[in-house]
PDB file of C-alpha atoms in Angstrom:
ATOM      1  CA  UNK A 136       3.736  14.103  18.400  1.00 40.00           C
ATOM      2  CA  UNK A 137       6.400  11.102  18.593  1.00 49.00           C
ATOM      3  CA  UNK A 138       9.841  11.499  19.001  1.00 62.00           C
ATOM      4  CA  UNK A 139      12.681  10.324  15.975  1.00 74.00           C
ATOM      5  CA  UNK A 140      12.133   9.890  12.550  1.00 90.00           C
ATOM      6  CA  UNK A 141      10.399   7.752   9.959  1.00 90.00           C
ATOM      7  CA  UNK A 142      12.875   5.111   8.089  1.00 92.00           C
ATOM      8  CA  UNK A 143      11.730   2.863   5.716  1.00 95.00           C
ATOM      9  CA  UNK A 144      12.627  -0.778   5.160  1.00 95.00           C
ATOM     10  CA  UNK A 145      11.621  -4.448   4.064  1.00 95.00           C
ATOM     11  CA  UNK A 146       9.820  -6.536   6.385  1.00 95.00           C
ATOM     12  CA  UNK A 147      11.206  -9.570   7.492  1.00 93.00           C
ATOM     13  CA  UNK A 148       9.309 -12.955   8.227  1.00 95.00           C
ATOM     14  CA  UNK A 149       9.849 -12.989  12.035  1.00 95.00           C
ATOM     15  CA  UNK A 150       7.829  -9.374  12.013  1.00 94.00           C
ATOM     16  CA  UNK A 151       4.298 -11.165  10.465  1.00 95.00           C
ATOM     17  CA  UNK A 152       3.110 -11.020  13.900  1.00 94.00           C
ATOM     18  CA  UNK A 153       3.135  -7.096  14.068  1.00 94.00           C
ATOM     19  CA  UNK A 154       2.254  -6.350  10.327  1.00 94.00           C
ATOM     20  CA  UNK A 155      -1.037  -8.041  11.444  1.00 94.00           C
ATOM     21  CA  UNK A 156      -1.686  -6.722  14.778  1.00 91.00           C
ATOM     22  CA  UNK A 157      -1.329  -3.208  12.361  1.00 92.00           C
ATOM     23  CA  UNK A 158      -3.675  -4.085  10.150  1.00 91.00           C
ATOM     24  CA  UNK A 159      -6.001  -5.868  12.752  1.00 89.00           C
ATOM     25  CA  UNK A 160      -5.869  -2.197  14.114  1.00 87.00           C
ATOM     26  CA  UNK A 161      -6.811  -0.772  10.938  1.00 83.00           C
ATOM     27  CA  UNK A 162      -9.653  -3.876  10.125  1.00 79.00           C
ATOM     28  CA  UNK A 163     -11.610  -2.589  13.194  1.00 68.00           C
ATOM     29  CA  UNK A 164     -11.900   0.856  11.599  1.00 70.00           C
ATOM     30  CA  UNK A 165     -13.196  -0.251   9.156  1.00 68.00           C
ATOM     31  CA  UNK A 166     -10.524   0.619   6.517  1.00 67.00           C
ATOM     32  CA  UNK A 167      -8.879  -2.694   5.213  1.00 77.00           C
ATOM     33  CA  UNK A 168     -10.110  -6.209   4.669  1.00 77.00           C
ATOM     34  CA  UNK A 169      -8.873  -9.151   6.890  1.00 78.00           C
ATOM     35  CA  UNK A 170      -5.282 -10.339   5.918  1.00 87.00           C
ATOM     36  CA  UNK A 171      -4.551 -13.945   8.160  1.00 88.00           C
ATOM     37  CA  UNK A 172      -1.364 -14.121   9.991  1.00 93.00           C
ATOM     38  CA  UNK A 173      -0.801 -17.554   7.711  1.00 92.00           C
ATOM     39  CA  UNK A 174      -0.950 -15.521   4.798  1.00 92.00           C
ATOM     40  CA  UNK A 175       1.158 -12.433   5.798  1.00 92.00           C
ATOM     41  CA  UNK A 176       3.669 -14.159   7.056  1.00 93.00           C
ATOM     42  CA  UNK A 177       4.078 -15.857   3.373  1.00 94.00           C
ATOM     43  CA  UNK A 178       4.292 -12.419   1.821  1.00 95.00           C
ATOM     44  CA  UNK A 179       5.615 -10.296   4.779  1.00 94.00           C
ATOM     45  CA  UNK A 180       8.876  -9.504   2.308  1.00 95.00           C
ATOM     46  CA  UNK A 181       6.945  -8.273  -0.088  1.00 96.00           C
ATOM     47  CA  UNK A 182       5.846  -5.198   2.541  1.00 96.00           C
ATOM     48  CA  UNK A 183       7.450  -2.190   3.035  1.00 97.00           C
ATOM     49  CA  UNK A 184       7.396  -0.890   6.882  1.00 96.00           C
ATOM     50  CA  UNK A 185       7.587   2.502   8.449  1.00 95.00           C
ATOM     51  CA  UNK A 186       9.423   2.545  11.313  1.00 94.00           C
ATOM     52  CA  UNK A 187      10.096   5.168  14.138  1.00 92.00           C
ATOM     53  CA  UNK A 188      12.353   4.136  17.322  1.00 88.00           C
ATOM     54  CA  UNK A 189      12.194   0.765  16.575  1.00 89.00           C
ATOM     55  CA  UNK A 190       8.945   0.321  16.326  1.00 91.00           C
ATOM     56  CA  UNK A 191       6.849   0.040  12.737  1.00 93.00           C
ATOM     57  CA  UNK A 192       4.442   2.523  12.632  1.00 94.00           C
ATOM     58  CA  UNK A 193       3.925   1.869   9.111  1.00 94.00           C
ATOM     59  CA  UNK A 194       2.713  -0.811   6.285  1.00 95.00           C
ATOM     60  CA  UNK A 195       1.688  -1.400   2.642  1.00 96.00           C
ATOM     61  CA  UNK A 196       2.634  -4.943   0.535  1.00 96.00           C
ATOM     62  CA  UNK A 197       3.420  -4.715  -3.246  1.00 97.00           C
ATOM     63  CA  UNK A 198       1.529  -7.359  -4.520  1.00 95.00           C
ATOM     64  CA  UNK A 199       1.757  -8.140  -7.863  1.00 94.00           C
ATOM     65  CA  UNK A 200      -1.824  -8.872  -9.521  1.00 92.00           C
ATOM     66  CA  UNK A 201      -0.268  -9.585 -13.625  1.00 92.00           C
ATOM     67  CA  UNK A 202       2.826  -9.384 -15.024  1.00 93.00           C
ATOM     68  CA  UNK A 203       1.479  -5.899 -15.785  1.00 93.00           C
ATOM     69  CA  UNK A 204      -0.406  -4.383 -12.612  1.00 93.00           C
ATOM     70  CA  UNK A 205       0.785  -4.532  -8.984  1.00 95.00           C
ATOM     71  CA  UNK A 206      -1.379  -3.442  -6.022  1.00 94.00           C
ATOM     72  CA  UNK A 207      -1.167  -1.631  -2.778  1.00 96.00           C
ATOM     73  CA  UNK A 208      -2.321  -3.685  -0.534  1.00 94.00           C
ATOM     74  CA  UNK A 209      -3.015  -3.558   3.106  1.00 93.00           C
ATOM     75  CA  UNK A 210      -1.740   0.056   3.465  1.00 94.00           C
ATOM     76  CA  UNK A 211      -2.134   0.787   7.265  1.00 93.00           C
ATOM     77  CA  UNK A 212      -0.667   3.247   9.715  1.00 92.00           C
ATOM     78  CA  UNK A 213      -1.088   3.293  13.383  1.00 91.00           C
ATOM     79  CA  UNK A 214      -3.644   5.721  14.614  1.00 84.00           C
ATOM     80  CA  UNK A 215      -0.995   7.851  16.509  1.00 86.00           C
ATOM     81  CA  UNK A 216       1.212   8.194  13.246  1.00 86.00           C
ATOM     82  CA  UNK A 217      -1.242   9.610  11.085  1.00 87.00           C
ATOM     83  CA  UNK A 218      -0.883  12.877   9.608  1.00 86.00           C
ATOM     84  CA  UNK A 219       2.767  12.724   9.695  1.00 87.00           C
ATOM     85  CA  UNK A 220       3.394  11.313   6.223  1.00 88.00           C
ATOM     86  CA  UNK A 221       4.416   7.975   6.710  1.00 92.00           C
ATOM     87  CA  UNK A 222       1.471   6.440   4.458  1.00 93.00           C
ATOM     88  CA  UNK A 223       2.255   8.563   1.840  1.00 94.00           C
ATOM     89  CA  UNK A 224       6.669   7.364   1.791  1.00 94.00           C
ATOM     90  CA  UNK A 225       5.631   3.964   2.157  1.00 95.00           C
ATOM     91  CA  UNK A 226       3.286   4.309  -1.180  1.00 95.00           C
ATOM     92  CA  UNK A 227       6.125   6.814  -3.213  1.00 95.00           C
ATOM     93  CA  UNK A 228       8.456   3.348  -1.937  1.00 96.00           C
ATOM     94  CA  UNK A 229       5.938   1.005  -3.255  1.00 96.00           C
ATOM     95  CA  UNK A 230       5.547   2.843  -6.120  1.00 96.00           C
ATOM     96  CA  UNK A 231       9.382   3.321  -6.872  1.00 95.00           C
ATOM     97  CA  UNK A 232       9.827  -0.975  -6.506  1.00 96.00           C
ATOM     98  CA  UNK A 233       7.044  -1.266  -8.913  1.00 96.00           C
ATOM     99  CA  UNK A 234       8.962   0.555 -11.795  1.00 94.00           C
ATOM    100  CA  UNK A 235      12.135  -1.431 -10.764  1.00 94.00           C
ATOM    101  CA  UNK A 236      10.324  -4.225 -11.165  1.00 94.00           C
ATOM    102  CA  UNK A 237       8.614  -3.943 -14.381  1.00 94.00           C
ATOM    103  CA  UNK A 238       5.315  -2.919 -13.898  1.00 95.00           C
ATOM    104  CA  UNK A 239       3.392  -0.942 -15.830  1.00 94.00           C
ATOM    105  CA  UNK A 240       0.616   0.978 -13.096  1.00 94.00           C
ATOM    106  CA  UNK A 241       0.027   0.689  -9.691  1.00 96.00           C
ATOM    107  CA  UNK A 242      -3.155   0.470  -8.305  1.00 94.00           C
ATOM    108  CA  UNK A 243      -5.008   0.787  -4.832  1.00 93.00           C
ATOM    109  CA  UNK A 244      -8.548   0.417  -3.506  1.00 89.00           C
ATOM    110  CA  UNK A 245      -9.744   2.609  -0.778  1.00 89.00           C
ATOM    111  CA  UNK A 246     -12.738   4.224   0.842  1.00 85.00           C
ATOM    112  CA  UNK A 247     -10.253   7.800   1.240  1.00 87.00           C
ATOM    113  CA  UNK A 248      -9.667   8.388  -2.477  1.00 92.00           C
ATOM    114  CA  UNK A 249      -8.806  11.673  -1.907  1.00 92.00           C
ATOM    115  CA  UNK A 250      -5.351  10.560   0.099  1.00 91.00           C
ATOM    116  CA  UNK A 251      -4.463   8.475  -2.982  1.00 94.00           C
ATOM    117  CA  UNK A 252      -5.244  11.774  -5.617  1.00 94.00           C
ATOM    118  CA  UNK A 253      -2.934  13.758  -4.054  1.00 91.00           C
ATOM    119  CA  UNK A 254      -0.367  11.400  -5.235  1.00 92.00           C
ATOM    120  CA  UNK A 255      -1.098  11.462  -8.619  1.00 92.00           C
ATOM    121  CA  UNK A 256      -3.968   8.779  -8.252  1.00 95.00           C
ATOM    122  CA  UNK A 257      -6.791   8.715 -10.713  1.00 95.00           C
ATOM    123  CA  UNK A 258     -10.385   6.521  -9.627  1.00 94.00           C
ATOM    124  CA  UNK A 259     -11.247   4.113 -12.156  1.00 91.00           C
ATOM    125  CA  UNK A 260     -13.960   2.148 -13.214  1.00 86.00           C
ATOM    126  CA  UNK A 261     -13.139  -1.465 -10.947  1.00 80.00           C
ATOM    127  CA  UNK A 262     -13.858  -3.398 -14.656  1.00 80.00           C
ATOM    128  CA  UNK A 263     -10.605  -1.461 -15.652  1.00 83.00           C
ATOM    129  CA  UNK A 264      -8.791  -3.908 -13.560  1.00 79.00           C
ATOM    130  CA  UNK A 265      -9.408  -7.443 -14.647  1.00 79.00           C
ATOM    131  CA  UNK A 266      -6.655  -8.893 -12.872  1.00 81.00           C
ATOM    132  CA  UNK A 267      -8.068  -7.242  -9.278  1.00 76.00           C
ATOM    133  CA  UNK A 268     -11.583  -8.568  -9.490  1.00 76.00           C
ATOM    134  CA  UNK A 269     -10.588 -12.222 -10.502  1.00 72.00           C
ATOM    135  CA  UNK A 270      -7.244 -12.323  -8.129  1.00 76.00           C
ATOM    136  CA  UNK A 271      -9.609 -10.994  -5.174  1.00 70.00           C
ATOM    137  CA  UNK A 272     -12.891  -9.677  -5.705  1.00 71.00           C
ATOM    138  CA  UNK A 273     -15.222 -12.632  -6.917  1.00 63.00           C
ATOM    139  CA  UNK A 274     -14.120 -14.651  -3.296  1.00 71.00           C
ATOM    140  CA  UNK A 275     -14.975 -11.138  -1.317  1.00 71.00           C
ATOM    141  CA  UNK A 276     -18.280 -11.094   0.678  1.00 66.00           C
ATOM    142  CA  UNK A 277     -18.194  -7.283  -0.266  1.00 68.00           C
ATOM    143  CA  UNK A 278     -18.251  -8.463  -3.937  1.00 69.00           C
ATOM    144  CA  UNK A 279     -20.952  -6.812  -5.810  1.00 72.00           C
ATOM    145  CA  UNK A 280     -21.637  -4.195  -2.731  1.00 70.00           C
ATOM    146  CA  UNK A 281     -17.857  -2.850  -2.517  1.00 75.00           C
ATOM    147  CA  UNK A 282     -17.826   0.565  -1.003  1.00 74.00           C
ATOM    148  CA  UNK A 283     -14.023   1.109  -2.247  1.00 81.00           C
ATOM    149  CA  UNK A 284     -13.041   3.359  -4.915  1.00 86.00           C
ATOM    150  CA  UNK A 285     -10.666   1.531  -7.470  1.00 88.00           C
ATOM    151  CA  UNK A 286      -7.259   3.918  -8.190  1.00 93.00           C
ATOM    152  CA  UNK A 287      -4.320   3.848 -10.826  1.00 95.00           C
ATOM    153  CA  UNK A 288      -1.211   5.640 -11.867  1.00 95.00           C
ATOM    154  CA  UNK A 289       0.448   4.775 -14.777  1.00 93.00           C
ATOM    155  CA  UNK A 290       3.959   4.221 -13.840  1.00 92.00           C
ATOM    156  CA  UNK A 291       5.176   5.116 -17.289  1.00 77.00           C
ATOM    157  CA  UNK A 292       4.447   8.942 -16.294  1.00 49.00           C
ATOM    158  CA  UNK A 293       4.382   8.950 -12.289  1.00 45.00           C
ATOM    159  CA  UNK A 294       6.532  11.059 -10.657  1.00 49.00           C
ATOM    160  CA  UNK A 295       9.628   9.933  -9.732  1.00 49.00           C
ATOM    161  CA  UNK A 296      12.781  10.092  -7.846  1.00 46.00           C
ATOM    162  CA  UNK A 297      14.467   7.399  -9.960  1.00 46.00           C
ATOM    163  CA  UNK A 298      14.127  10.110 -12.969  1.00 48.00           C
ATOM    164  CA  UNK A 299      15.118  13.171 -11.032  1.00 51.00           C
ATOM    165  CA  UNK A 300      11.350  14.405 -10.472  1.00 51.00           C
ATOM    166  CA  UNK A 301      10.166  15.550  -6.933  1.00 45.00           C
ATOM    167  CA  UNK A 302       7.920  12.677  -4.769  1.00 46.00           C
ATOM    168  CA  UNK A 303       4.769  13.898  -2.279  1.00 44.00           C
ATOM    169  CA  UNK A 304       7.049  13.312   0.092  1.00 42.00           C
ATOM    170  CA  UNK A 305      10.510  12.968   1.236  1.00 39.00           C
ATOM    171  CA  UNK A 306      11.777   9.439   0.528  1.00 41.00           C
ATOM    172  CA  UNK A 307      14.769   9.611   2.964  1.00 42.00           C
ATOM    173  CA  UNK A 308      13.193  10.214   6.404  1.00 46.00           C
ATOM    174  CA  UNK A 309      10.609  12.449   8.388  1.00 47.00           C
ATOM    175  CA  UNK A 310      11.710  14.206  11.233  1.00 43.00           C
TER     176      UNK A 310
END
């Protein structure tokens, strides 16, 4: 078990270099699709980061598919930090910046849909999100032969702090 607790925070530019080698961690599992260290380090403010003792433990980007759906994207949690509910205050973060920002549903692909249910989650058909497949799907080699299961919540109803209503997880910190 690690020592301190979990804090959340924007990334800054300067930290692309460890938001990859996190989710270089994660690509070798097999969990997440390659991200280039070009490309996160043009959207690294856009990511939310765990972090415990200084270190980030923690990542997911909001990235905003339409005027209408935003994404998860690129959640990833070091190996050692799993289980402690840092994945799951990152998304509740993600999802609360979403709703300030206009969105109307979040959505996520993942081979663990069960991790994403218990957040209030449903799977959906991929067609249901347009925006998803032409953004990133048709350039994917996995295109056609994706094993991930497509997700939504409609932010409209999702459970949230912002309107008084109790989140998966504590927002503030984890011991």
């Amino acid at each position: 078990m690690t020592r301190g607790r979990v804090t959340l925070r924007s990334a800054d530019v300067s930290e692309a270099p460890r938001l990859h080698a996190l989710i270089s961690a994660n690509l070798e599992e097999g969990r997440l699709l390659p991200r280039t260290l070009e490309e996160l380090a043009a959207h690294a403010t856009r990511f939310v980061v765990a972090v415990r003792a200084r270190q980030i433990v923690g990542c997911a980007e909001l990235a905003a598919l339409s005027p209408h759906v935003a994404e998860v994207r690129s959640l990833a949690v070091n190996a050692a930090e799993r289980g402690n509910g840092a994945g799951t205050m990152i998304v509740e973060e993600l999802r609360r910046r979403a709703r300030r920002e206009g969105f109307d549903k979040l959505c996520a692909f993942t081979h663990v849909p069960a991790y994403f249910i218990h957040m209030g989650f449903s799977i959906v058909p991929h067609s249901w999100l347009v925006e998803k497949i032409v953004t990133d799907c048709l350039k994917c080699p996995h295109f056609r032969t994706c094993g991930q299961y497509a997700m939504v919540v409609p932010l409209d109803t999702a459970v949230d702090a912002e309107r008084g209503e109790p989140l998966a997880a504590s927002t503030a910190t984890l011991a």
